[in-house]
Short mmCIF file of C-alpha atoms and ligand atoms in Angstrom, two decimals:
data_model
loop_
_atom_site.label_atom_id
_atom_site.label_comp_id
_atom_site.label_asym_id
_atom_site.label_seq_id
_atom_site.Cartn_x
_atom_site.Cartn_y
_atom_site.Cartn_z
CA MET A 1354 -30.93 -37.12 10.66
CA SER A 1355 -29.10 -34.21 9.04
CA TYR A 1356 -25.54 -34.49 7.77
CA ILE A 1357 -24.34 -32.04 10.43
CA GLU A 1358 -26.19 -31.78 13.73
CA VAL A 1359 -25.00 -29.58 16.56
CA ARG A 1360 -27.01 -30.20 19.72
CA HIS A 1361 -26.80 -28.17 22.90
CA ASN A 1362 -23.21 -27.17 22.26
CA PHE A 1363 -21.48 -25.30 25.07
CA LYS A 1364 -17.97 -23.89 25.05
CA LYS A 1365 -16.65 -22.19 28.14
CA TYR A 1366 -13.35 -20.31 28.18
CA GLN A 1367 -11.72 -19.58 31.48
CA THR A 1368 -9.16 -16.79 31.62
CA GLY A 1369 -8.09 -16.13 35.18
CA ASP A 1370 -11.24 -15.32 37.12
CA THR A 1371 -13.35 -14.53 34.07
CA GLU A 1372 -15.47 -17.09 32.37
CA VAL A 1373 -16.77 -16.62 28.84
CA LEU A 1374 -19.53 -18.78 27.43
CA ALA A 1375 -18.50 -18.53 23.78
CA ASN A 1376 -21.19 -21.06 22.82
CA ASN A 1377 -24.17 -21.10 25.14
CA ASP A 1378 -26.51 -23.94 24.15
CA VAL A 1379 -26.03 -23.82 20.38
CA SER A 1380 -28.14 -26.14 18.23
CA PHE A 1381 -28.53 -26.23 14.45
CA SER A 1382 -28.27 -28.59 11.54
CA VAL A 1383 -26.89 -28.46 8.00
CA GLU A 1384 -27.83 -30.84 5.19
CA LYS A 1385 -25.32 -32.57 2.94
CA GLY A 1386 -24.22 -30.40 0.02
CA GLU A 1387 -25.68 -27.22 1.46
CA LEU A 1388 -24.05 -23.83 1.51
CA ALA A 1389 -24.67 -22.49 5.01
CA ILE A 1390 -23.70 -19.12 6.46
CA ILE A 1391 -23.14 -18.50 10.15
CA LEU A 1392 -23.84 -14.80 10.60
CA GLY A 1393 -23.16 -12.62 13.61
CA ALA A 1394 -21.22 -9.73 15.08
CA SER A 1395 -17.67 -10.01 16.33
CA GLY A 1396 -17.53 -12.02 19.56
CA ALA A 1397 -20.78 -13.88 18.87
CA GLY A 1398 -19.10 -17.29 19.03
CA LYS A 1399 -18.86 -18.05 15.31
CA SER A 1400 -15.19 -19.03 15.13
CA THR A 1401 -15.67 -21.10 18.26
CA ILE A 1402 -18.29 -23.35 16.64
CA LEU A 1403 -16.40 -23.48 13.35
CA ASN A 1404 -13.23 -24.64 15.09
CA ILE A 1405 -15.23 -27.29 16.96
CA LEU A 1406 -16.86 -28.45 13.71
CA GLY A 1407 -13.41 -28.66 12.14
CA GLY A 1408 -12.02 -30.79 14.94
CA MET A 1409 -9.52 -28.06 15.84
CA ASP A 1410 -11.05 -27.42 19.23
CA THR A 1411 -13.23 -29.44 21.60
CA ASN A 1412 -16.44 -28.36 23.27
CA THR A 1413 -17.32 -28.22 26.95
CA SER A 1414 -20.52 -30.21 26.48
CA GLY A 1415 -23.03 -31.13 23.80
CA ASP A 1416 -23.10 -33.29 20.69
CA VAL A 1417 -21.53 -32.51 17.33
CA ILE A 1418 -22.73 -35.16 14.94
CA ILE A 1419 -21.12 -35.36 11.52
CA ASP A 1420 -22.52 -37.97 9.16
CA GLY A 1421 -23.81 -39.97 12.11
CA GLN A 1422 -20.61 -39.79 14.17
CA ASN A 1423 -20.46 -37.74 17.35
CA ILE A 1424 -17.09 -36.01 17.03
CA ALA A 1425 -17.57 -34.41 20.46
CA LYS A 1426 -16.74 -37.85 21.83
CA TYR A 1427 -13.62 -38.31 19.70
CA ASN A 1428 -10.17 -38.55 21.26
CA LYS A 1429 -7.20 -36.59 19.90
CA ARG A 1430 -6.17 -39.26 17.44
CA GLN A 1431 -9.69 -39.63 16.04
CA LEU A 1432 -9.96 -35.87 15.69
CA THR A 1433 -6.68 -35.73 13.78
CA THR A 1434 -7.91 -38.36 11.34
CA TYR A 1435 -11.25 -36.57 10.96
CA ARG A 1436 -9.53 -33.23 10.36
CA ARG A 1437 -7.15 -34.73 7.85
CA ASN A 1438 -9.64 -36.72 5.78
CA ASP A 1439 -12.92 -34.86 5.95
CA ILE A 1440 -12.23 -31.17 6.51
CA GLY A 1441 -10.96 -28.30 4.41
CA PHE A 1442 -10.45 -25.12 6.41
CA VAL A 1443 -10.01 -21.57 5.09
CA PHE A 1444 -8.79 -18.96 7.57
CA GLN A 1445 -9.36 -15.21 7.47
CA PHE A 1446 -5.62 -14.50 7.33
CA TYR A 1447 -4.76 -17.40 5.01
CA ASN A 1448 -2.24 -19.16 7.30
CA LEU A 1449 0.08 -20.08 4.44
CA ILE A 1450 3.61 -21.34 5.04
CA GLN A 1451 5.81 -18.45 4.01
CA ASN A 1452 8.86 -20.39 2.85
CA LEU A 1453 6.86 -22.72 0.61
CA THR A 1454 5.56 -21.79 -2.85
CA ALA A 1455 1.87 -21.79 -3.73
CA LYS A 1456 2.22 -25.27 -5.18
CA GLU A 1457 4.14 -26.56 -2.17
CA ASN A 1458 1.56 -25.14 0.22
CA VAL A 1459 -1.17 -27.03 -1.62
CA GLU A 1460 0.92 -30.21 -1.86
CA LEU A 1461 1.44 -30.18 1.88
CA ALA A 1462 -2.30 -30.69 2.29
CA SER A 1463 -2.93 -32.97 -0.69
CA GLU A 1464 -0.08 -35.34 0.16
CA ILE A 1465 -1.72 -36.43 3.39
CA VAL A 1466 -5.01 -37.68 1.95
CA LYS A 1467 -6.01 -40.53 -0.35
CA ASP A 1468 -8.42 -38.93 -2.80
CA ALA A 1469 -6.61 -35.63 -3.24
CA LEU A 1470 -7.01 -33.51 -6.35
CA ASP A 1471 -4.00 -32.51 -8.40
CA PRO A 1472 -2.36 -29.48 -6.69
CA VAL A 1473 -1.44 -27.70 -9.92
CA GLN A 1474 -4.87 -28.23 -11.45
CA THR A 1475 -6.49 -26.95 -8.27
CA LEU A 1476 -4.36 -23.79 -8.41
CA ILE A 1477 -5.37 -23.38 -12.07
CA ASP A 1478 -9.02 -23.82 -11.07
CA VAL A 1479 -8.81 -20.92 -8.62
CA GLY A 1480 -7.22 -18.75 -11.31
CA LEU A 1481 -3.61 -18.93 -10.16
CA GLN A 1482 -2.00 -20.54 -13.22
CA LYS A 1483 0.58 -17.73 -13.31
CA ARG A 1484 1.40 -17.91 -9.60
CA ILE A 1485 2.07 -21.60 -9.06
CA ASN A 1486 5.74 -21.20 -8.16
CA ASN A 1487 5.47 -17.93 -6.25
CA PHE A 1488 5.94 -17.56 -2.52
CA PRO A 1489 3.12 -16.06 -0.39
CA ALA A 1490 5.01 -12.78 0.08
CA GLU A 1491 5.02 -12.34 -3.70
CA LEU A 1492 1.22 -12.62 -3.87
CA SER A 1493 -1.61 -10.16 -3.22
CA GLY A 1494 -4.08 -10.81 -0.39
CA GLY A 1495 -6.65 -12.17 -2.81
CA GLU A 1496 -4.08 -14.46 -4.42
CA GLN A 1497 -2.95 -15.72 -1.02
CA GLN A 1498 -6.54 -16.46 -0.07
CA ARG A 1499 -7.00 -18.35 -3.33
CA VAL A 1500 -3.90 -20.44 -2.50
CA ALA A 1501 -5.46 -21.13 0.89
CA ILE A 1502 -8.71 -22.17 -0.77
CA ALA A 1503 -6.80 -24.37 -3.22
CA ARG A 1504 -5.05 -25.94 -0.24
CA ALA A 1505 -8.41 -26.66 1.39
CA ILE A 1506 -10.17 -27.98 -1.71
CA ALA A 1507 -7.23 -30.04 -3.02
CA LYS A 1508 -7.96 -32.41 -0.16
CA ASN A 1509 -11.36 -32.96 -1.79
CA PRO A 1510 -12.95 -32.48 1.62
CA LYS A 1511 -16.47 -33.55 2.50
CA ILE A 1512 -16.87 -30.36 4.49
CA LEU A 1513 -15.37 -26.97 3.66
CA LEU A 1514 -15.26 -24.54 6.60
CA CYS A 1515 -14.41 -20.90 5.94
CA ASP A 1516 -13.83 -18.34 8.69
CA GLU A 1517 -14.40 -14.80 7.35
CA PRO A 1518 -12.79 -15.82 4.04
CA THR A 1519 -13.34 -12.41 2.44
CA GLY A 1520 -12.69 -10.38 5.59
CA ALA A 1521 -9.25 -9.19 4.52
CA LEU A 1522 -10.04 -8.72 0.83
CA ASP A 1523 -11.29 -5.89 -1.32
CA TYR A 1524 -14.78 -6.09 -2.78
CA GLU A 1525 -14.11 -7.57 -6.23
CA THR A 1526 -11.52 -10.03 -4.94
CA GLY A 1527 -13.85 -11.03 -2.13
CA LYS A 1528 -16.57 -11.75 -4.61
CA SER A 1529 -14.42 -14.02 -6.75
CA VAL A 1530 -13.16 -15.85 -3.67
CA LEU A 1531 -16.75 -16.33 -2.51
CA GLN A 1532 -17.68 -17.72 -5.91
CA ILE A 1533 -14.92 -20.33 -5.73
CA ILE A 1534 -16.05 -21.37 -2.26
CA ALA A 1535 -19.74 -21.50 -3.27
CA ASN A 1536 -18.89 -23.65 -6.29
CA MET A 1537 -17.61 -26.33 -3.94
CA SER A 1538 -21.20 -26.78 -2.80
CA ARG A 1539 -22.97 -25.95 -6.06
CA GLU A 1540 -20.74 -27.98 -8.39
CA LYS A 1541 -18.84 -30.50 -6.25
CA GLY A 1542 -21.50 -31.34 -3.68
CA ALA A 1543 -19.35 -30.52 -0.66
CA THR A 1544 -21.05 -29.22 2.45
CA VAL A 1545 -19.84 -25.64 2.91
CA ILE A 1546 -20.11 -23.44 5.98
CA ILE A 1547 -19.01 -19.82 5.80
CA VAL A 1548 -18.67 -17.68 8.92
CA THR A 1549 -19.16 -13.96 8.38
CA HIS A 1550 -20.25 -10.74 10.07
CA ASN A 1551 -21.40 -9.40 6.69
CA SER A 1552 -25.18 -9.77 6.40
CA THR A 1553 -25.25 -8.69 2.75
CA ILE A 1554 -23.80 -12.00 1.62
CA ALA A 1555 -26.43 -14.03 3.50
CA PRO A 1556 -28.81 -14.30 0.48
CA ILE A 1557 -26.33 -16.57 -1.36
CA ALA A 1558 -26.78 -19.32 1.24
CA ASP A 1559 -29.26 -22.18 1.45
CA ARG A 1560 -29.36 -21.65 5.18
CA VAL A 1561 -28.43 -18.74 7.42
CA ILE A 1562 -27.73 -19.41 11.09
CA HIS A 1563 -27.78 -16.19 13.11
CA PHE A 1564 -25.49 -15.99 16.14
CA HIS A 1565 -25.68 -13.47 18.96
CA ASP A 1566 -23.86 -13.58 22.28
CA GLY A 1567 -22.98 -17.25 22.01
CA GLN A 1568 -26.48 -18.30 21.00
CA VAL A 1569 -28.42 -19.08 17.84
CA THR A 1570 -31.14 -16.46 17.56
CA GLN A 1571 -32.65 -17.38 14.21
CA ILE A 1572 -32.30 -19.92 11.39
CA GLU A 1573 -33.47 -18.98 7.92
CA GLN A 1574 -33.84 -21.34 5.01
CA ASN A 1575 -33.58 -19.95 1.55
CA PRO A 1576 -35.16 -22.06 -1.19
CA ASN A 1577 -33.91 -19.71 -3.92
CA PRO A 1578 -30.41 -18.52 -3.04
CA GLU A 1579 -29.16 -15.45 -4.84
CA ALA A 1580 -26.34 -15.66 -7.39
CA ILE A 1581 -23.15 -14.09 -6.05
CA ALA A 1582 -23.06 -11.75 -9.04
CA ASN A 1583 -26.32 -10.23 -7.76
CA VAL A 1584 -25.25 -9.43 -4.22
CA LYS A 1585 -23.62 -6.15 -3.30
CA TRP A 1586 -21.84 -5.11 -0.13
N1 ADP B 692 -9.07 -18.97 23.40
C1 ADP B 692 -9.95 -18.16 24.01
N2 ADP B 692 -9.79 -17.84 25.33
C2 ADP B 692 -10.67 -17.03 25.95
N3 ADP B 692 -11.74 -16.48 25.37
C3 ADP B 692 -11.95 -16.76 24.07
C4 ADP B 692 -11.07 -17.61 23.32
N4 ADP B 692 -11.53 -17.70 22.05
C5 ADP B 692 -12.65 -16.95 22.01
N5 ADP B 692 -12.89 -16.37 23.21
C6 ADP B 692 -14.05 -15.50 23.54
O1 ADP B 692 -15.24 -16.17 23.17
C7 ADP B 692 -16.16 -15.28 22.58
C8 ADP B 692 -16.51 -15.75 21.18
O2 ADP B 692 -15.35 -15.68 20.36
P1 ADP B 692 -15.33 -16.09 18.83
O3 ADP B 692 -15.95 -17.44 18.68
O4 ADP B 692 -13.97 -15.91 18.33
O5 ADP B 692 -16.34 -15.01 18.19
P2 ADP B 692 -16.53 -14.55 16.68
O6 ADP B 692 -15.78 -15.49 15.79
O7 ADP B 692 -18.00 -14.60 16.45
O8 ADP B 692 -16.00 -13.16 16.59
C9 ADP B 692 -15.49 -13.91 22.61
O9 ADP B 692 -15.95 -13.23 23.77
C10 ADP B 692 -14.03 -14.24 22.72
O10 ADP B 692 -13.33 -13.22 23.38
MG1 MG B 693 -14.21 -15.10 14.50
#
């Protein structure tokens, strides 16, 4: 069995009279320690599956098996524990707490888990040694995203989920942010899933899961992933 197995996942949203099948029979797997990319156009259902994998949303039907446990069957309390202990999540628009400094934002996450990394060291690792006591409003977009990544990785999560992590960043900044995220898989052995609409970054992944209209249309495995320095977009 794979480390992550999504089987026949459905997610239906009902808004008034309209029904949207955001995930329409989605199945795929990801191995432990892999760097996987979920690729697809806007509206394809990528954030939907990422939020379900992160225990932030529940599905309509189907199995979501993480390390042998079917989290689709978890109750709220179990999902909270799962989210807290196992998951690091990076959002497109950072979601930092504005009245806390970079260090305090990271501490907020690290304080709630047992095997947390040191918040200051984590900020140093993402290149923010000079920004540790700054507030989000004093930081550039790329710096804010690096705080958000530090917040996610300071929890030392088993699984790092990133929703369009470079979507709001310029090219060079995006590249360095991507490198930090990829290193979590390549150097720390975390299982990393990146959601993106940008097909040019797909070659860096071990596995690319193509989404279209709520469905998986193709799964590619890449035995020789490209170095981030060699991809251009
Ligand atoms: N909370 C929601 N309520 C209603 N529809 C939603 C909700 N979230 C997502 N959707 C719809 O589900 C589909 C997939 O959305 P999403 O997973 O966010 O796509 P992606 O991340 O690939 O852009 C879209 O049609 C979107 O409008
Ligand atoms: Mg999305």
